[in-house]
XYZ file of C-alpha atoms in Angstrom:
694
model
C 0.000 0.000 0.000
C 1.817 3.070 -1.269
C 0.534 6.331 -2.716
C 2.041 7.299 -6.080
C 2.422 11.069 -5.704
C 3.857 11.302 -9.231
C 0.292 10.942 -10.541
C -0.498 14.443 -9.273
C 2.362 15.799 -11.375
C 1.247 14.460 -14.743
C -2.527 14.125 -14.324
C -3.505 17.527 -15.721
C -1.357 16.935 -18.790
C -2.242 13.292 -19.413
C -5.905 13.482 -18.400
C -7.099 17.001 -19.288
C -10.697 15.759 -19.379
C -10.535 15.399 -15.573
C -9.982 19.079 -14.799
C -12.635 20.160 -12.330
C -14.136 16.669 -12.216
C -13.906 13.617 -9.982
C -14.224 10.331 -11.844
C -14.929 7.326 -9.605
C -16.251 4.678 -11.987
C -13.008 2.941 -12.952
C -14.684 -0.442 -12.471
C -16.882 0.510 -15.430
C -13.975 1.779 -17.506
C -10.782 3.508 -16.568
C -9.547 6.563 -18.490
C -7.147 6.785 -21.411
C -4.066 8.986 -21.301
C -3.375 11.762 -23.781
C -0.066 10.065 -24.609
C -1.965 6.954 -25.664
C -4.141 8.887 -28.098
C -1.128 10.790 -29.422
C 0.940 7.623 -29.938
C -1.926 5.801 -31.609
C -2.694 8.758 -33.896
C 0.957 9.056 -34.857
C 1.140 5.352 -35.637
C -1.991 5.487 -37.770
C -0.775 8.522 -39.722
C 2.733 7.250 -40.424
C 1.838 3.680 -41.444
C -0.466 2.150 -44.017
C -2.440 -0.750 -42.553
C -4.546 -3.115 -44.640
C -6.933 -5.982 -43.921
C -4.812 -8.826 -42.470
C -6.701 -11.342 -44.636
C -5.261 -9.779 -47.790
C -1.756 -10.403 -49.162
C -0.678 -6.854 -49.865
C 2.201 -5.146 -48.096
C -0.171 -3.042 -45.913
C -2.049 -6.240 -45.021
C 1.207 -7.977 -44.135
C 2.146 -5.046 -41.880
C -1.185 -5.318 -40.062
C -0.727 -9.063 -39.616
C 2.729 -8.579 -38.152
C 1.465 -5.951 -35.723
C -1.380 -8.223 -34.584
C 0.965 -11.185 -34.016
C 3.472 -9.069 -32.103
C 0.826 -7.475 -29.909
C -0.803 -10.853 -29.225
C 2.493 -12.142 -27.820
C 3.183 -8.865 -26.000
C -0.241 -9.056 -24.357
C 0.340 -12.609 -23.159
C 3.632 -11.558 -21.603
C 1.904 -8.569 -19.968
C 0.078 -11.189 -17.893
C 3.137 -13.365 -17.377
C 1.816 -15.983 -19.800
C 4.345 -17.867 -21.920
C 3.052 -18.184 -25.520
C 4.328 -21.768 -25.450
C 1.636 -22.651 -22.919
C -1.056 -20.089 -23.698
C -2.883 -18.596 -26.650
C -4.914 -15.401 -26.809
C -8.123 -14.902 -28.770
C -9.177 -11.304 -29.375
C -12.877 -10.670 -28.718
C -15.218 -7.689 -28.562
C -15.206 -7.701 -24.748
C -15.089 -10.031 -21.750
C -18.701 -11.087 -22.278
C -17.902 -12.238 -25.818
C -14.992 -14.263 -24.430
C -17.286 -15.942 -21.892
C -19.870 -16.646 -24.574
C -17.239 -18.309 -26.775
C -16.375 -20.758 -23.994
C -20.041 -21.390 -23.172
C -20.979 -22.151 -26.774
C -18.027 -24.520 -27.091
C -19.117 -26.495 -24.022
C -22.687 -26.614 -25.279
C -21.603 -27.958 -28.666
C -19.180 -30.396 -27.041
C -21.970 -31.740 -24.840
C -24.332 -32.194 -27.768
C -21.736 -33.969 -29.896
C -19.613 -35.833 -27.376
C -21.611 -36.376 -24.186
C -24.037 -39.198 -23.519
C -26.305 -36.783 -21.655
C -26.299 -34.031 -24.260
C -25.469 -31.430 -21.625
C -22.639 -30.160 -19.459
C -22.467 -29.300 -15.771
C -21.965 -25.661 -14.869
C -21.105 -24.321 -11.434
C -20.711 -20.616 -10.694
C -20.152 -18.420 -7.660
C -22.921 -16.121 -6.376
C -20.628 -13.098 -6.875
C -20.644 -13.750 -10.627
C -21.419 -10.987 -13.107
C -24.575 -11.453 -15.173
C -22.430 -12.498 -18.145
C -21.156 -15.504 -16.176
C -24.610 -16.373 -14.892
C -25.935 -16.404 -18.454
C -23.885 -19.516 -19.258
C -26.368 -21.599 -17.264
C -28.973 -20.993 -19.976
C -26.965 -23.238 -22.315
C -27.175 -26.227 -19.977
C -30.105 -28.629 -20.110
C -32.002 -30.604 -17.499
C -31.056 -28.106 -14.806
C -27.418 -29.176 -14.713
C -26.148 -25.981 -13.155
C -25.474 -24.915 -9.596
C -24.805 -21.611 -7.846
C -22.351 -21.751 -4.953
C -23.793 -19.520 -2.249
C -20.470 -18.520 -0.694
C -16.770 -19.327 -0.498
C -17.376 -21.938 2.177
C -19.575 -23.951 -0.162
C -16.878 -23.897 -2.846
C -14.410 -25.115 -0.224
C -16.806 -27.935 0.695
C -17.081 -28.932 -2.949
C -13.332 -28.880 -3.498
C -12.901 -30.924 -0.325
C -15.434 -33.483 -1.493
C -17.853 -32.723 1.340
C -20.705 -31.062 -0.555
C -23.788 -33.251 -0.820
C -24.051 -34.878 -4.235
C -27.751 -34.024 -4.310
C -26.749 -30.383 -4.761
C -24.679 -31.146 -7.852
C -26.908 -32.559 -10.613
C -24.173 -34.031 -12.783
C -24.373 -37.206 -14.824
C -21.540 -39.663 -15.344
C -19.136 -38.604 -18.084
C -20.657 -35.135 -18.281
C -18.081 -32.386 -18.966
C -18.001 -29.654 -16.350
C -17.181 -25.966 -16.145
C -16.567 -24.075 -12.904
C -16.684 -20.273 -13.245
C -16.084 -17.425 -10.858
C -14.863 -13.815 -10.912
C -11.433 -12.867 -9.672
C -13.077 -9.816 -8.110
C -16.677 -8.939 -7.400
C -17.631 -6.093 -9.706
C -20.038 -4.947 -7.002
C -18.012 -4.896 -3.768
C -14.440 -5.282 -5.033
C -13.895 -8.389 -2.915
C -11.200 -10.612 -4.403
C -11.881 -14.326 -4.492
C -9.224 -17.015 -3.906
C -6.981 -17.739 -6.885
C -6.034 -21.036 -5.233
C -9.290 -22.711 -6.235
C -8.029 -23.176 -9.784
C -5.001 -25.298 -8.889
C -6.909 -27.261 -6.251
C -9.571 -28.256 -8.754
C -7.016 -29.258 -11.368
C -5.002 -31.377 -8.929
C -8.038 -33.078 -7.379
C -8.408 -36.812 -7.940
C -12.016 -36.918 -6.733
C -14.432 -38.373 -9.308
C -16.789 -35.364 -9.144
C -13.948 -33.054 -10.182
C -12.754 -34.960 -13.205
C -13.197 -33.439 -16.644
C -14.040 -30.082 -15.030
C -12.461 -26.930 -16.430
C -12.161 -23.415 -15.024
C -13.515 -20.186 -16.510
C -12.039 -17.157 -14.774
C -13.658 -13.733 -15.187
C -10.718 -11.349 -14.701
C -12.404 -8.225 -16.115
C -12.795 -6.465 -12.753
C -9.660 -7.917 -11.149
C -7.233 -6.966 -13.918
C -8.155 -3.277 -13.628
C -5.813 -2.761 -10.664
C -4.109 -6.143 -10.169
C -1.134 -7.868 -11.765
C -2.308 -11.188 -13.203
C 0.525 -13.715 -13.240
C 0.204 -16.842 -15.352
C 3.889 -17.731 -15.160
C 2.976 -21.146 -13.712
C 0.679 -22.869 -16.224
C -0.287 -25.530 -13.683
C -2.037 -22.961 -11.469
C -3.501 -20.812 -14.254
C -7.169 -20.939 -15.319
C -8.124 -22.941 -18.383
C -9.981 -19.923 -19.775
C -9.603 -16.280 -18.698
C -11.894 -13.463 -19.901
C -10.548 -9.885 -20.067
C -11.595 -6.351 -21.030
C -8.763 -4.018 -22.005
C -10.759 -0.792 -21.699
C -11.035 -1.543 -17.985
C -7.235 -1.680 -17.754
C -6.137 1.055 -20.182
C -9.297 3.059 -20.945
C -8.760 2.455 -24.662
C -9.163 0.485 -26.899
C -12.620 -1.098 -26.582
C -11.399 -4.662 -26.892
C -11.547 -7.948 -24.999
C -9.680 -11.237 -25.010
C -9.827 -14.865 -23.970
C -6.560 -16.323 -22.700
C -6.575 -20.070 -23.261
C -4.363 -22.634 -21.617
C -3.187 -24.693 -24.581
C -3.766 -28.002 -22.793
C -7.456 -27.082 -22.617
C -7.775 -25.524 -26.064
C -9.298 -28.650 -27.623
C -12.590 -27.806 -25.877
C -13.010 -24.747 -28.081
C -12.603 -26.772 -31.265
C -16.070 -28.240 -30.666
C -17.778 -24.940 -31.379
C -19.969 -25.419 -34.438
C -20.157 -21.882 -35.778
C -17.404 -20.708 -38.080
C -16.766 -17.341 -39.719
C -14.522 -15.866 -42.354
C -10.846 -16.603 -41.855
C -11.386 -19.574 -39.513
C -11.624 -22.400 -42.070
C -9.038 -23.946 -44.384
C -11.587 -25.479 -46.770
C -15.290 -24.939 -47.327
C -17.849 -26.308 -49.789
C -21.389 -25.060 -50.272
C -23.067 -27.095 -53.014
C -23.823 -30.818 -53.165
C -21.875 -31.940 -50.084
C -21.549 -29.008 -47.695
C -18.457 -29.443 -45.560
C -15.644 -27.453 -43.999
C -12.289 -27.969 -42.373
C -11.450 -25.580 -39.529
C -8.018 -24.027 -39.411
C -5.971 -25.951 -36.874
C -2.576 -24.257 -36.968
C -3.397 -22.201 -33.854
C -6.229 -22.023 -31.374
C -6.955 -18.387 -32.163
C -6.810 -19.006 -35.920
C -9.923 -21.173 -35.812
C -11.926 -18.953 -33.488
C -11.379 -15.296 -34.430
C -14.312 -15.012 -36.829
C -14.090 -12.478 -39.630
C -11.666 -9.600 -39.853
C -10.043 -8.742 -36.561
C -10.410 -5.196 -35.174
C -6.775 -4.693 -36.144
C -6.798 -0.941 -35.534
C -7.943 -1.557 -31.959
C -5.275 -4.205 -31.537
C -2.622 -1.732 -32.720
C -3.990 0.739 -30.148
C -3.622 -1.970 -27.495
C 0.092 -2.127 -28.217
C 0.329 1.636 -27.662
C -1.709 1.354 -24.461
C 0.616 -1.170 -22.837
C 3.651 0.967 -23.629
C 2.091 4.183 -22.279
C 0.967 2.345 -19.147
C 4.537 1.189 -18.530
C 5.968 4.698 -19.000
C 3.446 6.404 -16.720
C 2.982 3.869 -13.938
C 5.795 1.359 -14.203
C 3.811 -1.799 -13.527
C 0.401 -3.077 -12.521
C 1.924 -3.853 -9.139
C 2.553 -0.142 -8.600
C -1.027 0.656 -9.599
C -2.288 -1.997 -7.187
C -0.415 -0.431 -4.246
C -1.574 3.069 -5.207
C -5.257 2.163 -5.439
C -5.075 0.070 -2.250
C -3.876 3.171 -0.389
C -6.691 5.294 -1.796
C -9.422 2.726 -1.186
C -8.321 2.391 2.452
C -8.476 6.177 2.849
C -11.939 6.301 1.294
C -13.222 3.371 3.344
C -11.953 4.833 6.621
C -13.470 8.206 5.779
C -16.871 6.744 4.927
C -16.958 4.612 8.062
C -16.505 7.760 10.146
C -19.314 9.733 8.498
C -22.263 10.156 10.848
C -25.318 12.317 11.437
C -25.617 14.658 14.377
C -27.542 12.053 16.393
C -24.765 9.479 15.956
C -26.525 7.495 13.222
C -23.964 6.156 10.760
C -24.389 7.621 7.303
C -22.815 4.888 5.151
C -23.636 1.209 4.927
C -20.647 -0.408 3.193
C -21.186 -3.880 1.777
C -18.513 -6.441 2.614
C -18.713 -10.129 3.430
C -18.013 -9.297 7.058
C -15.113 -11.733 7.348
C -11.477 -11.216 8.224
C -10.492 -12.165 4.668
C -11.759 -8.816 3.354
C -9.632 -5.814 4.241
C -9.347 -2.474 2.478
C -5.683 -1.756 1.935
C -4.837 -5.426 1.295
C -4.723 -5.889 -2.477
C -4.767 -9.681 -2.112
C -8.286 -9.727 -0.736
C -9.847 -6.393 -1.704
C -9.938 -4.283 -4.842
C -10.296 -0.513 -5.104
C -14.101 -0.623 -5.144
C -16.601 0.340 -2.456
C -20.303 -0.503 -2.688
C -22.497 1.439 -0.289
C -25.829 3.029 0.448
C -26.548 6.152 2.464
C -28.882 6.294 5.452
C -30.759 9.360 6.584
C -30.799 10.682 10.129
C -33.551 8.208 11.015
C -31.689 5.178 9.670
C -33.760 4.982 6.488
C -32.127 4.325 3.115
C -31.681 7.250 0.733
C -32.300 6.334 -2.909
C -29.061 5.336 -4.653
C -30.117 7.040 -7.867
C -30.726 10.226 -5.932
C -27.196 10.046 -4.531
C -25.706 9.481 -7.991
C -27.747 12.315 -9.487
C -26.718 14.799 -6.818
C -23.084 13.700 -7.122
C -23.293 14.085 -10.877
C -24.591 17.634 -10.457
C -21.493 18.332 -8.363
C -19.042 16.936 -10.912
C -18.515 13.623 -9.093
C -19.157 10.575 -11.244
C -20.186 7.345 -9.539
C -22.175 4.289 -10.566
C -25.433 3.153 -9.023
C -27.992 0.409 -9.485
C -27.827 -3.378 -9.545
C -24.412 -3.400 -11.296
C -25.264 -6.622 -13.173
C -24.602 -8.574 -9.969
C -27.873 -10.098 -8.736
C -26.144 -12.573 -6.437
C -24.282 -9.810 -4.684
C -27.475 -7.799 -4.201
C -29.331 -10.794 -2.805
C -26.502 -11.554 -0.393
C -25.463 -8.137 0.848
C -28.806 -6.332 0.840
C -30.697 -9.448 1.955
C -33.255 -9.348 -0.825
C -35.246 -12.566 -1.142
C -36.410 -13.940 -4.528
C -40.024 -13.027 -3.768
C -38.929 -9.453 -3.098
C -37.178 -9.307 -6.467
C -40.419 -10.481 -8.067
C -42.433 -7.939 -6.127
C -40.084 -5.176 -7.206
C -40.446 -6.305 -10.802
C -44.238 -6.308 -10.503
C -44.032 -2.788 -9.099
C -42.221 -1.599 -12.207
C -38.564 -2.002 -11.207
C -36.274 -2.994 -14.074
C -32.523 -3.559 -14.136
C -30.782 -0.558 -15.644
C -33.967 1.531 -15.708
C -33.223 4.982 -14.239
C -36.891 5.289 -13.353
C -36.973 2.009 -11.436
C -38.004 1.541 -7.824
C -34.971 2.311 -5.664
C -36.569 1.208 -2.408
C -39.074 -1.610 -1.952
C -40.474 -2.419 1.503
C -37.760 -0.310 3.073
C -34.921 -2.098 1.275
C -32.804 -0.582 -1.508
C -32.846 -2.418 -4.824
C -29.307 -1.356 -5.697
C -26.180 0.327 -4.400
C -23.865 3.232 -5.061
C -20.399 2.198 -6.228
C -17.193 4.218 -6.027
C -14.172 2.689 -7.751
C -10.645 4.043 -8.036
C -8.050 3.752 -10.775
C -4.424 4.375 -11.620
C -4.935 8.119 -12.140
C -7.058 8.660 -9.002
C -5.654 10.960 -6.325
C -6.107 11.810 -2.660
C -8.007 14.892 -3.790
C -10.602 12.680 -5.518
C -11.160 10.715 -2.336
C -11.394 13.775 -0.113
C -13.748 15.549 -2.524
C -16.178 12.640 -2.402
C -16.032 12.480 1.393
C -16.658 16.229 1.657
C -19.581 15.982 -0.753
C -21.198 13.154 1.215
C -20.747 15.000 4.493
C -22.074 18.355 3.285
C -24.931 16.982 1.210
C -26.334 14.238 3.425
C -25.461 14.950 7.063
C -28.730 15.141 9.058
C -30.723 14.358 5.927
C -34.292 13.422 6.811
C -37.640 12.711 5.221
C -38.468 16.399 5.570
C -35.902 17.110 2.886
C -37.509 14.966 0.221
C -39.222 17.945 -1.316
C -41.124 19.277 -4.251
C -39.068 20.292 -7.249
C -39.901 21.667 -10.695
C -38.517 19.661 -13.598
C -37.705 20.811 -17.098
C -40.991 19.437 -18.422
C -43.036 20.771 -15.508
C -43.987 24.239 -14.382
C -45.134 25.899 -11.193
C -47.582 28.244 -9.537
C -46.615 31.889 -9.503
C -48.129 34.048 -6.794
C -49.102 37.683 -6.978
C -46.294 38.437 -4.533
C -43.782 37.380 -7.160
C -42.653 34.308 -5.245
C -42.341 31.072 -7.181
C -40.990 27.563 -7.017
C -37.983 27.980 -9.228
C -35.242 26.071 -7.437
C -33.890 22.666 -8.305
C -33.978 21.280 -11.807
C -35.318 23.141 -14.807
C -37.138 26.449 -14.962
C -40.602 27.879 -15.422
C -42.596 27.144 -18.534
C -45.573 29.327 -19.416
C -48.554 27.354 -20.674
C -51.706 28.656 -22.314
C -54.574 29.134 -21.913
C -54.030 29.436 -18.151
C -50.388 30.486 -17.634
C -50.943 31.066 -13.916
C -51.715 27.346 -13.423
C -48.651 25.148 -13.357
C -47.636 21.554 -12.907
C -45.807 20.627 -9.738
C -43.927 17.619 -8.388
C -44.905 16.913 -4.768
C -43.225 14.595 -2.283
C -43.874 10.897 -1.956
C -41.937 9.175 0.830
C -39.924 6.407 -0.872
C -38.741 4.449 2.148
C -42.073 2.890 3.031
C -45.525 3.115 1.462
C -46.891 6.547 2.325
C -49.852 8.574 1.197
C -49.788 11.763 -0.796
C -52.634 13.995 0.350
C -54.253 16.108 -2.326
C -57.100 18.542 -1.823
C -58.952 19.878 -4.829
C -60.114 23.462 -5.023
C -63.701 23.792 -3.948
C -66.220 23.382 -6.688
C -68.760 25.023 -4.428
C -68.008 27.076 -1.367
C -69.152 24.292 0.935
C -67.529 21.363 -0.835
C -64.063 19.993 -1.300
C -62.890 16.581 -2.372
C -59.861 14.977 -0.849
C -58.033 11.843 -1.947
C -55.193 10.086 -0.186
C -53.353 8.300 -2.960
C -50.177 6.315 -3.576
C -48.140 6.791 -6.727
C -46.333 4.759 -9.373
C -44.566 5.106 -12.717
C -46.141 1.990 -14.211
C -49.858 2.721 -13.958
C -52.633 0.392 -14.957
C -56.113 1.626 -15.684
C -59.045 0.681 -13.499
C -62.634 1.850 -13.841
C -65.122 2.262 -11.050
C -68.514 1.241 -12.348
C -71.708 2.443 -10.723
C -72.385 0.578 -7.510
C -76.098 0.920 -8.072
C -78.388 3.524 -9.499
C -78.870 4.953 -6.023
C -75.180 4.900 -5.134
C -73.561 6.266 -8.244
C -72.054 9.710 -8.356
C -74.476 10.523 -11.119
C -76.766 8.397 -13.180
C -74.520 8.467 -16.223
C -71.152 8.828 -14.578
C -68.404 6.418 -13.681
C -65.086 7.394 -12.228
C -61.896 6.102 -13.739
C -58.489 5.912 -12.121
C -55.091 4.930 -13.446
C -53.438 3.054 -10.605
C -50.080 1.419 -10.020
C -49.334 -2.272 -9.631
C -47.967 -3.540 -6.352
C -48.869 -5.798 -3.463
C -49.277 -3.346 -0.584
C -52.840 -2.040 -0.665
C -54.386 1.139 0.670
C -58.010 2.134 0.962
C -59.073 5.273 -0.866
C -62.337 6.876 0.121
C -63.985 9.767 -1.642
C -65.462 12.429 0.590
C -68.790 14.018 -0.245
C -68.542 16.270 -3.246
C -71.362 18.532 -2.112
C -74.712 18.145 -0.437
C -76.353 17.733 -3.806
C -73.691 15.606 -5.434
C -72.593 13.236 -2.684
C -73.110 9.522 -2.570
C -75.776 8.365 -0.087
C -74.881 8.984 3.529
C -74.850 5.279 4.281
C -72.275 4.489 1.669
C -69.059 5.796 0.228
C -67.229 4.753 -2.871
C -63.818 3.364 -2.152
C -61.105 1.429 -3.904
C -58.374 -0.818 -2.587
C -55.375 0.090 -4.698
C -51.685 -0.780 -4.570
C -48.917 1.620 -3.727
C -45.693 2.878 -5.197
C -43.767 6.067 -5.466
C -43.569 7.834 -8.811
C -46.760 8.702 -10.628
C -50.426 7.910 -10.964
C -53.288 9.681 -12.657
C -56.717 10.203 -11.146
C -59.694 11.137 -13.266
C -63.122 11.899 -11.877
C -65.477 12.799 -14.702
C -68.833 14.411 -14.279
C -68.501 16.244 -10.983
C -70.496 18.671 -12.392
C -71.706 17.208 -15.647
C -69.901 19.748 -17.821
C -66.441 19.629 -16.187
C -63.592 17.209 -15.745
C -61.155 17.392 -12.859
C -58.009 15.399 -12.445
C -54.801 15.087 -10.510
C -51.359 14.103 -11.724
C -49.132 13.194 -8.807
C -45.405 12.614 -9.064
C -42.581 11.374 -6.867
C -39.951 13.422 -5.085
C -36.612 14.979 -5.905
C -34.377 17.061 -3.641
C -34.905 20.810 -3.723
C -36.328 23.600 -1.635
C -40.047 23.870 -0.945
C -41.302 27.438 -0.909
C -44.611 28.504 0.544
C -46.546 30.545 -1.975
C -49.318 32.952 -1.091
C -52.315 34.156 -3.068
C -52.254 31.577 -5.850
C -51.249 28.383 -4.054
C -49.878 26.978 -0.849
C -47.526 24.018 -0.884
C -46.527 22.497 2.436
C -44.366 19.459 3.117
C -44.206 17.290 6.228
C -42.640 14.007 7.262
C -45.485 11.810 6.077
C -47.501 13.643 3.480
C -47.660 16.551 1.127
C -50.857 18.534 0.938
C -51.483 20.636 -2.128
C -54.241 23.153 -1.605
C -55.320 25.177 -4.596
C -56.907 28.249 -3.006
C -59.883 29.951 -4.512
C -58.993 33.384 -5.823
C -61.297 36.172 -6.853
C -60.635 37.608 -10.267
C -58.774 40.933 -9.697
C -60.887 42.500 -12.426
C -63.974 41.998 -10.236
C -63.014 44.853 -7.916
C -65.536 47.692 -7.891
C -68.121 45.839 -9.937
C -71.758 45.043 -9.260
C -72.741 41.903 -7.304
C -73.749 40.202 -10.548
C -70.395 41.099 -12.120
C -68.565 39.879 -9.009
C -70.476 36.565 -9.130
C -69.519 36.219 -12.781
C -65.898 36.948 -11.869
C -66.014 34.296 -9.168
C -67.385 31.792 -11.661
C -64.500 32.640 -14.001
C -62.095 32.002 -11.121
C -63.724 28.646 -10.442
C -63.416 27.702 -14.104
C -59.719 28.561 -13.965
C -59.215 26.211 -11.053
C -61.036 23.439 -12.851
C -58.990 24.158 -15.960
C -55.835 23.864 -13.874
C -56.667 20.354 -12.766
C -57.653 19.434 -16.279
C -54.339 20.743 -17.613
C -52.419 18.771 -15.013
C -54.386 15.643 -15.818
C -53.550 15.975 -19.488
C -49.828 16.294 -18.782
């Protein structure tokens, strides 16, 4: 663990795009240096490169560059080309898919069961989990933790948990580092599996997802006996550029890949189409038969430049590992010490809770921290809200499920039924409008990840931001905010809601009536209270309603001719889908328009937190009123006089549209004043109609 202060000296020059910004998503992709772009541009402008499949001099030059960089890349990871080959792919996922398809085709052609066994660790990225879809008869198994893998390797795991037929080929896959928490998994499993003489381990190969690990760790394949059979990589995570992946193959295991049925241009030595379709795959090298079509040779040339620039700037991956370990320890310690005024800890940091995970120790922990923030009452703050506010302050994080469902289930303690409930409520992976909190539990995390060019200043800036922005945060501060596509009330005093995101938008025909975004408490199902402007002086209607972004339409039919709101009217509501139900009861509309005293019309509707629409036609017969209610965003709530009053509290937001007399009515006759009042009433009705049509 050692801070590389030299980074501060060259960062402004090599990474000018970082000036005034804090980039903390290196687990997604790290950043490319200016020297890399300059070297690559110079190389492209001073050389003529052709398609390597051609025989021209430019093509020959490209082929030579590709071969040289292939070998150079293997040696970057300590892999001797005598024992390893490297297949260039689009990304790490493509490398994983290549292995998966090969095992599937091997099982179909060479296995008596027609399938293969697949075991994977719960910390696996979605791309590793997807391999299970290519197995049949349920011959896959998810290891719930490290201890279960140890049991399996020791021969102590119950056979009933491992549905594997005799002679069935097997593939054991796991990530070198969790892309969610940064926890580094044991590299020793690979050698132990290979050396095992237990029957259940025979004919089982290893697939190692090194995409997250290789970002800040020196992979060393100098001992082929302890190296994975197949290793998936993404170079943009290591160098920032180029967008390229690879599969490193242990030559002793390369025959597995020859079973893949698909072939593309450049991978066959002979091919016939008519009469007797046949082909002979190129067998001179492993990569020669598997790199379909023309290679991205320009990207491969850029990879050669990237490795050289990395060496000049940072020396080695070992140096980067020490540097990022120092920074991650500083960030972790700082976050642990953040607290609200009442002593409530602000940050929940997700680790496995064991002694094997320690920030600052690059053997067990990467430079990644997954966390959620808690408010002063110990309630989760939406992870998307944290990312958005950080983004507004020039700090770039990552939030959401991070393509790691096993990690979410384990660390956040989300059960399968809760995942299904969240899905039914409208939550979708990668959807920025998804449900961030379900039943009090977050559905994702915030992730901060450090890289080679990160500095102490980056760490301290994030800590300062978290402290200033979220200390003593409470439900009271989940407030109304105007958005770019919404507008607001403007009072005669000149006050307006104009803070937060966006600005005012004048709308005709009633520019004084604006859309607003009131609070809905996201941490547990809460009601939004809405009071409509009086239709008559002695009547008001009030609804307590939940909200959602995935509404479904429901229609209230007449209960009976004596109980309906009017003989020809039915009320229609667009309501969300969820499992927690509230009761909504309509109050009397007026003495002449109410439902019978002995009955009220009510609906049991589900709850959620973004938007629903309420339509009540026929309140009088010639008008339509409606409400459009939205979720919350952080901003300042201002109390407006004359035209509207907006008040926020811990558990509800009441919007009261006050009746206003038309200013032009002053000094007029009683009849003229009554007409002016009617015009004012029509404006209020028009307001609700405008909102409903939004």
